[in-house]
Short mmCIF file of C-alpha atoms in Angstrom, two decimals:
data_model
loop_
_atom_site.label_atom_id
_atom_site.label_comp_id
_atom_site.label_asym_id
_atom_site.label_seq_id
_atom_site.Cartn_x
_atom_site.Cartn_y
_atom_site.Cartn_z
CA MET A 22 -0.34 -0.40 0.05
CA LYS A 23 3.54 2.55 0.94
CA CYS A 24 4.57 2.52 -2.14
CA ALA A 25 1.52 2.25 -4.47
CA ALA A 26 0.56 5.33 -2.65
CA THR A 27 4.42 6.77 -3.54
CA ALA A 28 4.64 6.43 -6.95
CA ASP A 29 0.92 7.39 -7.64
CA ARG A 30 2.48 10.91 -6.27
CA ALA A 31 5.72 9.94 -7.95
CA ASP A 32 3.52 9.91 -11.73
CA GLU A 33 2.31 12.85 -10.63
CA LYS A 34 5.66 14.71 -9.90
CA GLU A 35 4.59 16.85 -7.19
CA TYR A 36 6.96 15.17 -4.96
CA THR A 37 10.02 13.34 -5.62
CA THR A 38 10.76 9.74 -5.31
CA SER A 39 13.09 10.42 -2.34
CA PHE A 40 10.90 12.53 -0.37
CA MET A 41 7.70 10.02 -0.82
CA CYS A 42 9.24 7.14 0.27
CA ALA A 43 11.10 9.00 3.57
CA GLN A 44 7.40 10.51 5.25
CA LEU A 45 6.27 6.44 4.16
CA GLY A 46 8.67 5.37 5.82
CA VAL A 47 9.42 2.99 2.94
CA CYS A 48 12.98 2.24 1.34
CA ARG A 49 13.91 4.01 -1.72
CA GLN A 50 15.91 0.31 -3.10
CA GLY A 51 13.10 -1.48 -2.28
CA TYR A 52 9.91 0.45 -3.67
CA TYR A 53 12.32 0.32 -7.00
CA ARG A 54 12.35 -3.70 -6.66
CA TRP A 55 8.46 -2.73 -5.66
CA ARG A 56 7.80 -1.20 -9.64
CA ALA A 57 10.16 -2.95 -11.29
CA GLN A 58 7.17 -6.74 -10.95
CA GLY A 59 5.00 -4.30 -11.74
CA PRO A 60 1.05 -5.40 -10.86
CA CYS A 61 1.29 -8.37 -9.02
CA ARG A 62 -1.44 -12.44 -10.86
CA ARG A 63 -4.39 -11.58 -9.12
CA GLU A 64 -4.12 -7.66 -10.06
CA ARG A 65 -3.36 -8.63 -13.87
CA THR A 66 -6.92 -11.85 -13.43
CA ASP A 67 -9.00 -8.66 -11.45
CA ALA A 68 -8.14 -5.88 -14.23
CA GLU A 69 -10.78 -7.32 -16.40
CA PRO A 70 -13.40 -8.09 -15.11
CA THR A 71 -13.21 -4.77 -12.72
CA GLU A 72 -13.76 -2.77 -16.09
CA VAL A 73 -16.62 -4.81 -17.25
CA ILE A 74 -17.97 -4.10 -13.83
CA ARG A 75 -16.94 -0.49 -13.76
CA ALA A 76 -19.22 -0.60 -17.04
CA ILE A 77 -21.64 -2.49 -15.86
CA HIS A 78 -22.39 0.36 -12.89
CA THR A 79 -22.30 3.08 -14.95
CA GLU A 80 -24.77 1.68 -17.50
CA LEU A 81 -26.72 0.24 -14.98
CA SER A 82 -30.08 3.27 -13.04
CA GLY A 83 -29.44 4.42 -9.68
CA ASP A 84 -25.63 2.62 -8.44
CA PRO A 85 -27.07 -1.10 -8.87
CA GLY A 86 -25.56 -3.36 -5.86
CA VAL A 87 -23.70 -6.18 -6.08
CA ARG A 88 -25.77 -8.86 -7.09
CA ARG A 89 -27.88 -6.42 -9.71
CA VAL A 90 -23.80 -6.61 -10.63
CA HIS A 91 -23.32 -9.16 -10.68
CA ALA A 92 -25.79 -10.85 -12.68
CA GLU A 93 -25.31 -9.27 -16.12
CA PRO A 94 -21.55 -10.14 -16.73
CA VAL A 95 -22.93 -13.54 -15.96
CA VAL A 96 -25.18 -12.46 -19.04
CA GLN A 97 -22.14 -11.48 -20.61
CA GLY A 98 -20.61 -15.52 -20.59
CA HIS A 99 -18.08 -14.09 -18.09
CA ARG A 100 -17.00 -16.89 -15.56
CA VAL A 101 -17.20 -14.31 -11.83
CA SER A 102 -18.22 -15.61 -8.36
CA PRO A 103 -20.69 -13.16 -6.30
CA THR A 104 -18.19 -12.87 -4.14
CA ARG A 105 -14.77 -11.35 -6.34
CA VAL A 106 -18.30 -8.94 -7.76
CA ARG A 107 -18.36 -8.02 -4.53
CA ARG A 108 -14.40 -7.73 -3.39
CA LEU A 109 -14.19 -5.49 -6.78
CA THR A 110 -16.58 -3.63 -6.14
CA LYS A 111 -15.53 -2.52 -2.68
CA ALA A 112 -11.46 -2.07 -4.15
CA ALA A 113 -13.35 0.13 -6.83
CA GLY A 114 -15.12 2.54 -4.63
CA LEU A 115 -18.24 1.90 -6.08
CA GLN A 116 -21.87 1.39 -4.14
CA GLY A 117 -25.20 0.66 -3.85
CA ARG A 118 -28.29 3.02 -3.13
CA HIS A 119 -30.00 1.48 0.04
CA PRO A 120 -33.92 2.40 -0.19
CA ARG A 121 -35.29 4.15 2.54
CA ALA A 122 -37.46 3.50 5.30
CA TRP A 123 -41.33 1.77 4.26
CA ARG A 124 -43.29 4.44 6.31
CA LYS A 125 -47.31 4.24 6.49
CA THR A 126 -49.06 5.96 4.25
CA THR A 127 -52.52 3.70 3.29
CA THR A 128 -55.48 5.76 5.05
CA ALA A 129 -59.38 4.87 3.60
CA GLY A 130 -62.01 7.05 2.00
CA ARG A 131 -65.25 8.01 4.54
CA ARG A 132 -67.07 5.73 2.32
CA PRO A 133 -65.20 3.86 -0.07
CA VAL A 134 -66.38 0.52 -2.29
CA ASP A 135 -65.14 -2.01 -0.32
CA ALA A 136 -63.87 -4.80 -2.39
CA PRO A 137 -63.16 -8.43 -1.81
CA ASP A 138 -59.17 -10.06 -2.08
CA PRO A 139 -59.45 -13.14 -4.47
CA ILE A 140 -55.08 -12.34 -4.30
CA GLY A 141 -54.18 -12.88 -0.66
CA GLN A 142 -50.97 -12.45 -0.47
CA ASP A 143 -50.53 -14.20 -3.66
CA LEU A 144 -48.69 -11.21 -5.64
CA THR A 145 -48.06 -13.82 -8.72
CA ALA A 146 -49.96 -15.14 -12.04
CA GLU A 147 -48.96 -18.04 -14.50
CA GLN A 148 -49.39 -15.54 -17.24
CA PRO A 149 -49.99 -12.06 -18.68
CA ASN A 150 -52.34 -9.99 -18.53
CA THR A 151 -54.53 -11.92 -15.63
CA ARG A 152 -53.45 -9.91 -12.62
CA TRP A 153 -52.73 -6.42 -11.97
CA CYS A 154 -51.44 -4.29 -8.88
CA GLY A 155 -51.50 -0.99 -8.66
CA ASP A 156 -50.11 2.06 -6.28
CA ILE A 157 -49.10 5.63 -6.02
CA THR A 158 -46.60 7.93 -4.60
CA TYR A 159 -45.37 10.82 -4.27
CA ILE A 160 -41.90 12.94 -5.65
CA LYS A 161 -41.34 16.34 -3.75
CA THR A 162 -40.44 19.51 -7.11
CA VAL A 163 -39.25 23.29 -6.53
CA ASP A 164 -42.54 24.07 -8.28
CA GLY A 165 -44.52 21.42 -5.56
CA TRP A 166 -45.93 17.86 -5.44
CA VAL A 167 -45.64 15.44 -7.93
CA TYR A 168 -47.42 12.06 -7.98
CA THR A 169 -47.19 8.85 -9.93
CA ALA A 170 -49.37 5.79 -10.12
CA THR A 171 -48.71 3.02 -12.01
CA VAL A 172 -50.08 -0.84 -12.80
CA ILE A 173 -47.86 -3.25 -12.81
CA ASP A 174 -48.27 -7.13 -14.15
CA LEU A 175 -48.27 -9.47 -11.77
CA HIS A 176 -47.44 -12.20 -13.97
CA SER A 177 -43.39 -10.25 -15.85
CA ARG A 178 -43.47 -7.20 -12.82
CA GLU A 179 -44.01 -4.52 -16.37
CA VAL A 180 -45.19 -1.21 -16.09
CA VAL A 181 -48.47 -1.73 -18.17
CA GLY A 182 -49.00 1.95 -17.05
CA TYR A 183 -48.29 4.61 -15.70
CA ALA A 184 -49.67 8.93 -14.55
CA VAL A 185 -47.39 11.59 -12.76
CA ALA A 186 -49.46 14.49 -12.39
CA ASP A 187 -49.29 17.50 -9.57
CA HIS A 188 -52.28 15.96 -8.14
CA PRO A 189 -53.34 11.80 -6.08
CA ARG A 190 -56.66 12.20 -6.55
CA THR A 191 -58.61 9.27 -8.53
CA SER A 192 -58.11 11.30 -11.88
CA LEU A 193 -54.92 9.47 -12.02
CA VAL A 194 -55.06 6.55 -11.15
CA ILE A 195 -58.13 6.29 -14.09
CA GLU A 196 -55.17 7.44 -16.40
CA ALA A 197 -52.77 4.74 -15.24
CA LEU A 198 -55.16 2.13 -15.28
CA ALA A 199 -56.83 3.37 -18.86
CA ALA A 200 -53.53 2.83 -19.88
CA ALA A 201 -53.23 -0.46 -19.06
CA LEU A 202 -56.04 -1.04 -20.83
CA VAL A 203 -55.16 0.24 -24.06
CA THR A 204 -51.22 -0.50 -24.28
CA ARG A 205 -52.73 -4.42 -23.02
CA LYS A 206 -56.03 -5.45 -23.97
CA PRO A 207 -56.66 -8.26 -21.63
CA PRO A 208 -59.32 -9.77 -21.48
CA PRO A 209 -62.41 -9.53 -19.21
CA GLY A 210 -61.36 -10.23 -16.23
CA VAL A 211 -58.69 -8.52 -14.96
CA ILE A 212 -57.99 -8.36 -11.71
CA PHE A 213 -56.04 -5.03 -10.88
CA HIS A 214 -54.92 -5.23 -6.83
CA SER A 215 -54.22 -2.06 -4.36
CA ASP A 216 -54.32 -0.51 -0.79
CA ARG A 217 -56.88 0.79 0.28
CA ARG A 218 -55.96 4.07 -0.02
CA CYS A 219 -59.26 6.65 -0.87
CA ARG A 220 -58.38 6.85 -4.19
CA TYR A 221 -58.66 3.52 -5.69
CA THR A 222 -62.06 2.78 -2.13
CA SER A 223 -63.59 5.66 -4.21
CA LYS A 224 -66.99 5.32 -6.90
CA GLU A 225 -65.58 6.79 -9.97
CA LEU A 226 -62.32 4.30 -9.94
CA ALA A 227 -65.53 1.95 -8.29
CA ASP A 228 -67.71 2.49 -11.55
CA PHE A 229 -64.36 2.10 -14.25
CA CYS A 230 -63.72 -1.05 -13.52
CA ALA A 231 -67.39 -1.56 -13.91
CA LEU A 232 -67.24 -0.84 -16.98
CA ASN A 233 -64.17 -1.81 -18.28
CA GLY A 234 -63.86 -5.75 -17.28
CA VAL A 235 -62.11 -4.91 -14.25
CA ARG A 236 -61.58 -6.35 -11.32
CA ARG A 237 -61.12 -4.48 -7.58
CA SER A 238 -58.97 -6.67 -5.43
CA MET A 239 -58.14 -4.91 -2.24
CA GLY A 240 -55.95 -6.40 0.46
CA ARG A 241 -56.27 -5.40 4.23
CA ARG A 242 -54.73 -1.94 5.78
CA ALA A 243 -51.58 -0.80 6.63
CA THR A 244 -51.06 -4.22 5.56
CA ARG A 245 -47.88 -3.50 3.51
CA PHE A 246 -47.46 -7.35 2.19
CA ASP A 247 -50.40 -7.65 0.94
CA ASN A 248 -49.67 -4.98 -2.24
CA ALA A 249 -45.34 -6.26 -1.78
CA VAL A 250 -45.21 -6.10 -5.41
CA ALA A 251 -45.68 -2.11 -6.13
CA GLU A 252 -44.86 -1.09 -2.47
CA PRO A 253 -41.74 -2.06 -3.55
CA PHE A 254 -41.27 -0.55 -7.18
CA PHE A 255 -42.21 2.22 -6.59
CA ALA A 256 -39.19 1.90 -3.46
CA THR A 257 -36.43 1.28 -6.77
CA TYR A 258 -37.82 4.31 -8.55
CA LYS A 259 -36.85 6.60 -5.79
CA LYS A 260 -33.99 4.97 -5.69
CA GLU A 261 -32.71 4.84 -8.99
CA LEU A 262 -33.95 7.68 -10.43
CA ILE A 263 -36.25 9.86 -8.32
CA HIS A 264 -33.49 10.88 -4.66
CA THR A 265 -30.80 11.03 -7.61
CA ARG A 266 -30.92 14.91 -8.33
CA PRO A 267 -33.89 17.26 -7.34
CA TRP A 268 -36.73 17.95 -9.18
CA ASN A 269 -37.96 21.22 -11.20
CA ASP A 270 -41.18 20.10 -12.15
CA LEU A 271 -44.01 18.11 -13.18
CA ALA A 272 -42.76 18.40 -16.49
CA ASP A 273 -38.60 17.13 -15.10
CA VAL A 274 -40.58 14.31 -13.80
CA LYS A 275 -42.39 12.95 -16.46
CA HIS A 276 -39.91 13.17 -19.13
CA HIS A 277 -37.96 11.05 -16.61
CA THR A 278 -40.16 8.69 -14.95
CA PHE A 279 -41.32 8.08 -18.72
CA LEU A 280 -37.11 7.39 -19.98
CA TRP A 281 -36.67 5.25 -17.35
CA ILE A 282 -39.58 3.35 -17.18
CA GLU A 283 -39.90 2.84 -21.37
CA GLY A 284 -35.62 2.51 -22.16
CA TYR A 285 -34.11 1.34 -18.43
CA TYR A 286 -37.26 -0.72 -15.98
CA ASN A 287 -38.90 -3.10 -18.24
CA ARG A 288 -36.13 -3.71 -21.14
CA ARG A 289 -33.64 -3.63 -19.24
CA ARG A 290 -33.89 -3.93 -15.59
CA ARG A 291 -33.02 -7.02 -13.85
CA HIS A 292 -35.09 -9.31 -11.10
CA SER A 293 -34.39 -11.40 -8.99
CA ALA A 294 -38.08 -12.40 -8.63
CA LEU A 295 -37.48 -12.95 -12.77
CA ASN A 296 -34.56 -15.34 -12.14
CA TYR A 297 -32.25 -11.70 -12.90
CA LEU A 298 -34.09 -11.30 -16.32
CA THR A 299 -35.43 -8.49 -17.87
CA PRO A 300 -39.08 -7.36 -17.82
CA LEU A 301 -39.33 -7.81 -21.02
CA GLY A 302 -38.07 -10.90 -22.08
CA TYR A 303 -40.04 -13.03 -19.10
CA GLU A 304 -42.81 -11.85 -21.23
CA LEU A 305 -41.14 -12.94 -24.62
CA GLY A 306 -39.45 -16.38 -22.97
CA TYR A 307 -43.23 -17.27 -22.00
CA ARG A 308 -45.08 -16.23 -25.44
CA LYS A 309 -41.77 -18.41 -26.73
CA LEU A 310 -42.95 -21.49 -24.89
CA ILE A 311 -46.51 -20.79 -26.17
CA ASP A 312 -45.87 -20.35 -29.22
CA LEU A 313 -43.76 -24.25 -29.11
CA ALA A 314 -46.52 -26.32 -26.70
CA ALA A 315 -48.85 -24.77 -29.41
#
């Protein structure tokens, strides 16, 4: 370590080699012998995977953690263990972001239109467009609060509909759900699961769902595990996008939310729940199996 520090300073030519060796207590002859040897075998073998990890860390959004970084070189054909990725990531000074603590925000309306809970805590789906879930989050901007509502397919974790507005009213939820219906065209009876916030228990949303053949489903109040796909999505959304910079206004958030969801989350971000496939890749794999079985 002392020899490496001496070499770094010597290359900058700010101090002489003799001065640096004297200050760090390094024998000058020993320093030159160390420098003549060049990098050790381990440093040479670590050089290529370190560059791969740096490139992946730069490419992926939101300072990814070790597991997501490890999944990328494995898919690319590199043989590297999670332990080695963790060591090289730490040595390179790279660090992932950690989500903030969960806080209870669910408040039911005064006159809620109740719905059953056919899903329970089974937040999976064997086929696309059979089970969806939704939620709302809030983002602070210079101009004031902005709200994002999403609809996620429980089969592939793909965001199939979303909307961003300067209010959290029921119309925002309807806008996101309408976008999902237009984009995916699900069969009648698709289940839309949510928590019991007043927007999701409103008569306006109940009427919209009934008109469009959507079955409402609601988890228990203030129980995060009953909506344990939508809420972790927003933790990721905030960790990897929202909390990385300040935001000016609604247009700023709307533009970058579009880029993050359509350009990265659905197409590039790998999920541990999907065996480290992307949502789009997982659904494409499912459709290929269906075609082969037909």
